[in-house]
XYZ file of C-alpha atoms in Angstrom:
248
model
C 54.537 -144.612 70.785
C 53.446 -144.915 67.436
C 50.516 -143.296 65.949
C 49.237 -142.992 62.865
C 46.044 -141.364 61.058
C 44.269 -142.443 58.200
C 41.149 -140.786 56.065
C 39.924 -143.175 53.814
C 36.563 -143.042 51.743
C 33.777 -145.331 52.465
C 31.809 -146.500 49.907
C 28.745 -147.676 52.410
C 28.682 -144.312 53.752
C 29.463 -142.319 50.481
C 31.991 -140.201 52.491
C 35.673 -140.164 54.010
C 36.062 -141.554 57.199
C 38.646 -140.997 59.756
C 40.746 -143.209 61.966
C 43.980 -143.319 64.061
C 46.105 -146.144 65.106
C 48.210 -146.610 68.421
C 50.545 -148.458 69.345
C 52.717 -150.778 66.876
C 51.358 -154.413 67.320
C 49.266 -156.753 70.029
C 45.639 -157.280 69.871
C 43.799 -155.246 68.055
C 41.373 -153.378 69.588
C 38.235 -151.595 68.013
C 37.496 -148.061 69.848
C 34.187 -146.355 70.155
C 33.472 -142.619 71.529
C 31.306 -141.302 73.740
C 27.886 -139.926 72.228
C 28.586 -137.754 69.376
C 32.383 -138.260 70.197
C 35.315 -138.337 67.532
C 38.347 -140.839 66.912
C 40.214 -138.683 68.759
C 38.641 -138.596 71.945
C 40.458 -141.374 73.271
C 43.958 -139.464 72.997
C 42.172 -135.522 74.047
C 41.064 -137.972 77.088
C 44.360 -139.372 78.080
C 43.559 -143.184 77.515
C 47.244 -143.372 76.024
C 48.723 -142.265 79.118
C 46.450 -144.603 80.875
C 47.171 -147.700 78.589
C 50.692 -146.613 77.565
C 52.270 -149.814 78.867
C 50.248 -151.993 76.810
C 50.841 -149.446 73.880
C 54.641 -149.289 74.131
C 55.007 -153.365 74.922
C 53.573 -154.190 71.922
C 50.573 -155.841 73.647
C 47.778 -153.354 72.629
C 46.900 -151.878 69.183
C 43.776 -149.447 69.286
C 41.970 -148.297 66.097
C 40.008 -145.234 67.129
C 36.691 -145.799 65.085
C 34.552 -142.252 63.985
C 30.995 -142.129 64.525
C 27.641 -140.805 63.120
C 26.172 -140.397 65.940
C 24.640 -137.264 65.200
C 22.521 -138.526 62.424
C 21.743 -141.734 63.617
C 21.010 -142.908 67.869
C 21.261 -139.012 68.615
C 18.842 -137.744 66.132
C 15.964 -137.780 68.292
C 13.639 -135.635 66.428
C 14.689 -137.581 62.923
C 12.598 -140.409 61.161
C 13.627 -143.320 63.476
C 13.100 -145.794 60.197
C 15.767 -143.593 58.147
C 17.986 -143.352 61.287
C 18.392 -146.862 61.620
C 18.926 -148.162 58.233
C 21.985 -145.052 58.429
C 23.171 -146.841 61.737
C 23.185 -150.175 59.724
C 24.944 -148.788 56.497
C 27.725 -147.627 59.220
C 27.714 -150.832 60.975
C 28.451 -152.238 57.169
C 31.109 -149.881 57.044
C 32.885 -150.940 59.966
C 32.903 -154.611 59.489
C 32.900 -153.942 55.572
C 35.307 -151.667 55.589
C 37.241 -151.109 58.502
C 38.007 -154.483 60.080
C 39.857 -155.938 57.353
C 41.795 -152.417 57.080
C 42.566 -153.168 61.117
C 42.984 -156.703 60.159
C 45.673 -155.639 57.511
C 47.488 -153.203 59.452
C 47.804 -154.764 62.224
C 48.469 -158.012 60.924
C 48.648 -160.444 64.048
C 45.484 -162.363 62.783
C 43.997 -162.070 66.313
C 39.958 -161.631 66.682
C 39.454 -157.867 67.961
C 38.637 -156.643 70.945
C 35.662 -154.021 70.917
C 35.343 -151.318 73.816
C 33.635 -148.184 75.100
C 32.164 -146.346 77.115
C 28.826 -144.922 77.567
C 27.086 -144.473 73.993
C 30.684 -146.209 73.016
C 29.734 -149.267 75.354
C 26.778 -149.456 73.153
C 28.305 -149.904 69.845
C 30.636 -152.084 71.475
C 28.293 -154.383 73.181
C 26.028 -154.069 69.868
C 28.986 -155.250 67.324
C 29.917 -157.253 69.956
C 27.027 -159.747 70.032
C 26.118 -159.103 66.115
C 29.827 -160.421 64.901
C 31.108 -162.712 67.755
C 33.138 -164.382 64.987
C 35.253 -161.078 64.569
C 35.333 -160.164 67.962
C 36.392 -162.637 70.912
C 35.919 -159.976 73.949
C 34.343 -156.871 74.769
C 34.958 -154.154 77.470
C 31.951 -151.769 77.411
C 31.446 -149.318 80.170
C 28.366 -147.514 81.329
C 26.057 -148.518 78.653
C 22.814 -148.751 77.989
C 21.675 -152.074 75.340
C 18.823 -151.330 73.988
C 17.602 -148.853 71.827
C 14.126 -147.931 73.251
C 15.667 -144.289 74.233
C 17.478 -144.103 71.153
C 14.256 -144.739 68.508
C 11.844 -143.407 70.613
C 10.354 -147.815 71.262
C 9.949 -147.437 67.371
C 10.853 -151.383 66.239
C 11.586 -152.420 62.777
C 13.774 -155.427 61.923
C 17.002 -153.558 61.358
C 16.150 -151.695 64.976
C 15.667 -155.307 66.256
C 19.101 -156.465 65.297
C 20.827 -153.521 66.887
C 19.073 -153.795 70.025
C 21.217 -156.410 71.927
C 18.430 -157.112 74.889
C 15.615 -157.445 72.169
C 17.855 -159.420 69.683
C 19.336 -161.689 72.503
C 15.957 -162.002 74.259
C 14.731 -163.570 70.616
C 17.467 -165.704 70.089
C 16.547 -169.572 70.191
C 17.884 -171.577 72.785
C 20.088 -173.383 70.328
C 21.146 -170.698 68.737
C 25.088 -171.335 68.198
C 25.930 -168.039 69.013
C 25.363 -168.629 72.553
C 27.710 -171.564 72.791
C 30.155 -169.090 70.955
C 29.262 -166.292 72.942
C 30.200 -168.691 76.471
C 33.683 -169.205 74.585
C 34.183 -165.262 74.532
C 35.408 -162.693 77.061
C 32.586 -160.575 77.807
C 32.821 -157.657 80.568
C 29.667 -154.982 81.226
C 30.371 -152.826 83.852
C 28.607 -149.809 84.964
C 28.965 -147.510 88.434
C 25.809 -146.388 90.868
C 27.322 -142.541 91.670
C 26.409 -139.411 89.394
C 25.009 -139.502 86.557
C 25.328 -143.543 85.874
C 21.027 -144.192 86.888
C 20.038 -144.855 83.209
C 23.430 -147.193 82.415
C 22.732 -148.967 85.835
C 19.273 -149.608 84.715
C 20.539 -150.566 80.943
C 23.035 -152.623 82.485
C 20.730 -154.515 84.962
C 18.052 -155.317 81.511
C 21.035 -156.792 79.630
C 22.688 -158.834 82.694
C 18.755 -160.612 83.172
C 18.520 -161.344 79.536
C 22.314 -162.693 79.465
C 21.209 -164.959 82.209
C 17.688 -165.844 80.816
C 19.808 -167.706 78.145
C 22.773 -168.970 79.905
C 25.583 -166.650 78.774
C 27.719 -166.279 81.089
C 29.578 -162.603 80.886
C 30.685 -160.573 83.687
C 28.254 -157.830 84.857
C 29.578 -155.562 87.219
C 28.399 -152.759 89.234
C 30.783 -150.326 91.071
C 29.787 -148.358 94.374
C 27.927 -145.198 95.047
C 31.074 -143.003 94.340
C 31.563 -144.563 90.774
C 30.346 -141.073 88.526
C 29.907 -142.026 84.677
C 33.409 -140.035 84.165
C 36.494 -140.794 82.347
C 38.633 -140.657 85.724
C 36.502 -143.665 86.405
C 36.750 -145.474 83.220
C 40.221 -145.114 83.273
C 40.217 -147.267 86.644
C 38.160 -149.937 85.897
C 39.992 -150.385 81.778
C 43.276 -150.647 83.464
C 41.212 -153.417 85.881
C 39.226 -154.948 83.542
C 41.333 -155.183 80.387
C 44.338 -158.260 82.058
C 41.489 -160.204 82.080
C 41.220 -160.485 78.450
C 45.260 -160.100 77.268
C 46.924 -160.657 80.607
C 49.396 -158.263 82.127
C 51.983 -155.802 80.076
């Protein structure tokens, strides 16, 4: 399998940022951590085992994105207003910045995928639903959409437009977004076992505002013995992700 690593500086964050690339070709997927996670995590994890099929058959490129986590939806105790507008400079950076690097290097001229899981569902669902004319289909597992938690219910209008269930809950009924947003694959999927209480209840506030304005994704909730765990997200991204490019 091909991988490859880049460190590249970002002018929107005034640092370098770090990526890696797997696989050779296919659709291009964008790749979130866990909280406070790295661009590695997916590989220290063993999602390449896991999606090595895809990988190999030339049906799956992933581009591991880094986070900032730590200064931005973890920084509890920080000045929610400076913590945001940080979010949104990184949010700049990534569709700025990084998605026409992906768009370069992988070179297919597909829309992306974006994907997840826990904090990483998140910033998936969030770019997600903010760009819908870069990405066609998201996969985000065990997340929580809004950003009450995350701000402390402190709302400004750059928190509003990173908080899918306010954002979405605002959005006129004519808004053309939602007709594009039908036209998309869109899976949210959380479990009900250990640890998964808050993502069941994020999940169940973004699957009433989906259907409060007719957009029609798939929400779905996994038993009792579903534990917000990477054995488990392992299962449901090899179930979930033929839906959106078909078999290897």
């Amino acid at each position: 399998m091909r991988i490859d690593y880049y460190k590249e500086y970002s002018s929107r964050l005034g640092r370098d940022m770090e990526f890696k690339v797997y696989g050779h070709g296919g659709k291009p997927a964008l790749v979130f951590p866990c909280q406070n996670g790295r661009f590695f995590d997916w590989e220290g994890f063993g999602m390449l085992e896991t999606l090595g099929d895809y990988l190999e058959a030339g049906r799956l490129q992933l581009f591991t994105a880094d986070t900032i986590d730590t200064e931005t939806v973890s920084d509890v105790d920080g000045n929610p207003y400076d913590r945001v507008r940080r979010h949104e400079a990184w949010v700049t950076y990534l569709v700025e910045e990084l998605v026409p690097r992906i768009r370069d290097i992988n070179g297919s001229g597909q829309p992306l995928l974006s994907t997840g899981f826990s904090m990483g569902a998140y910033h998936a669902g969030n770019l997600f639903f903010r760009f819908p004319d870069i990405f066609d289909s998201v996969i985000a597992l065990s997340g929580v959409y809004d950003t009450q938690a995350m701000y402390r219910s402190y709302m400004d209008e750059v928190v509003y437009a990173n908080d899918p269930c306010a954002s979405l809950s605002g959005m006129a009924w004519d808004h053309p977004y939602i007709q594009l947003f039908n036209q998309r694959n869109m899976i949210f999927c959380v479990g009900q076992g250990a640890w998964e209480e808050p993502l069941l209840e994020g999940t169940r506030r973004l699957d009433a505002v989906l259907r409060s304005k007719g957009i029609h994704a798939w929400v779905d909730y996994w038993g009792l013995d579903v534990n917000h765990d990477w054995p488990w997200w392992k299962k449901q991204i090899r179930y979930f992700l033929p839906q959106v490019i078909g078999e290897p």
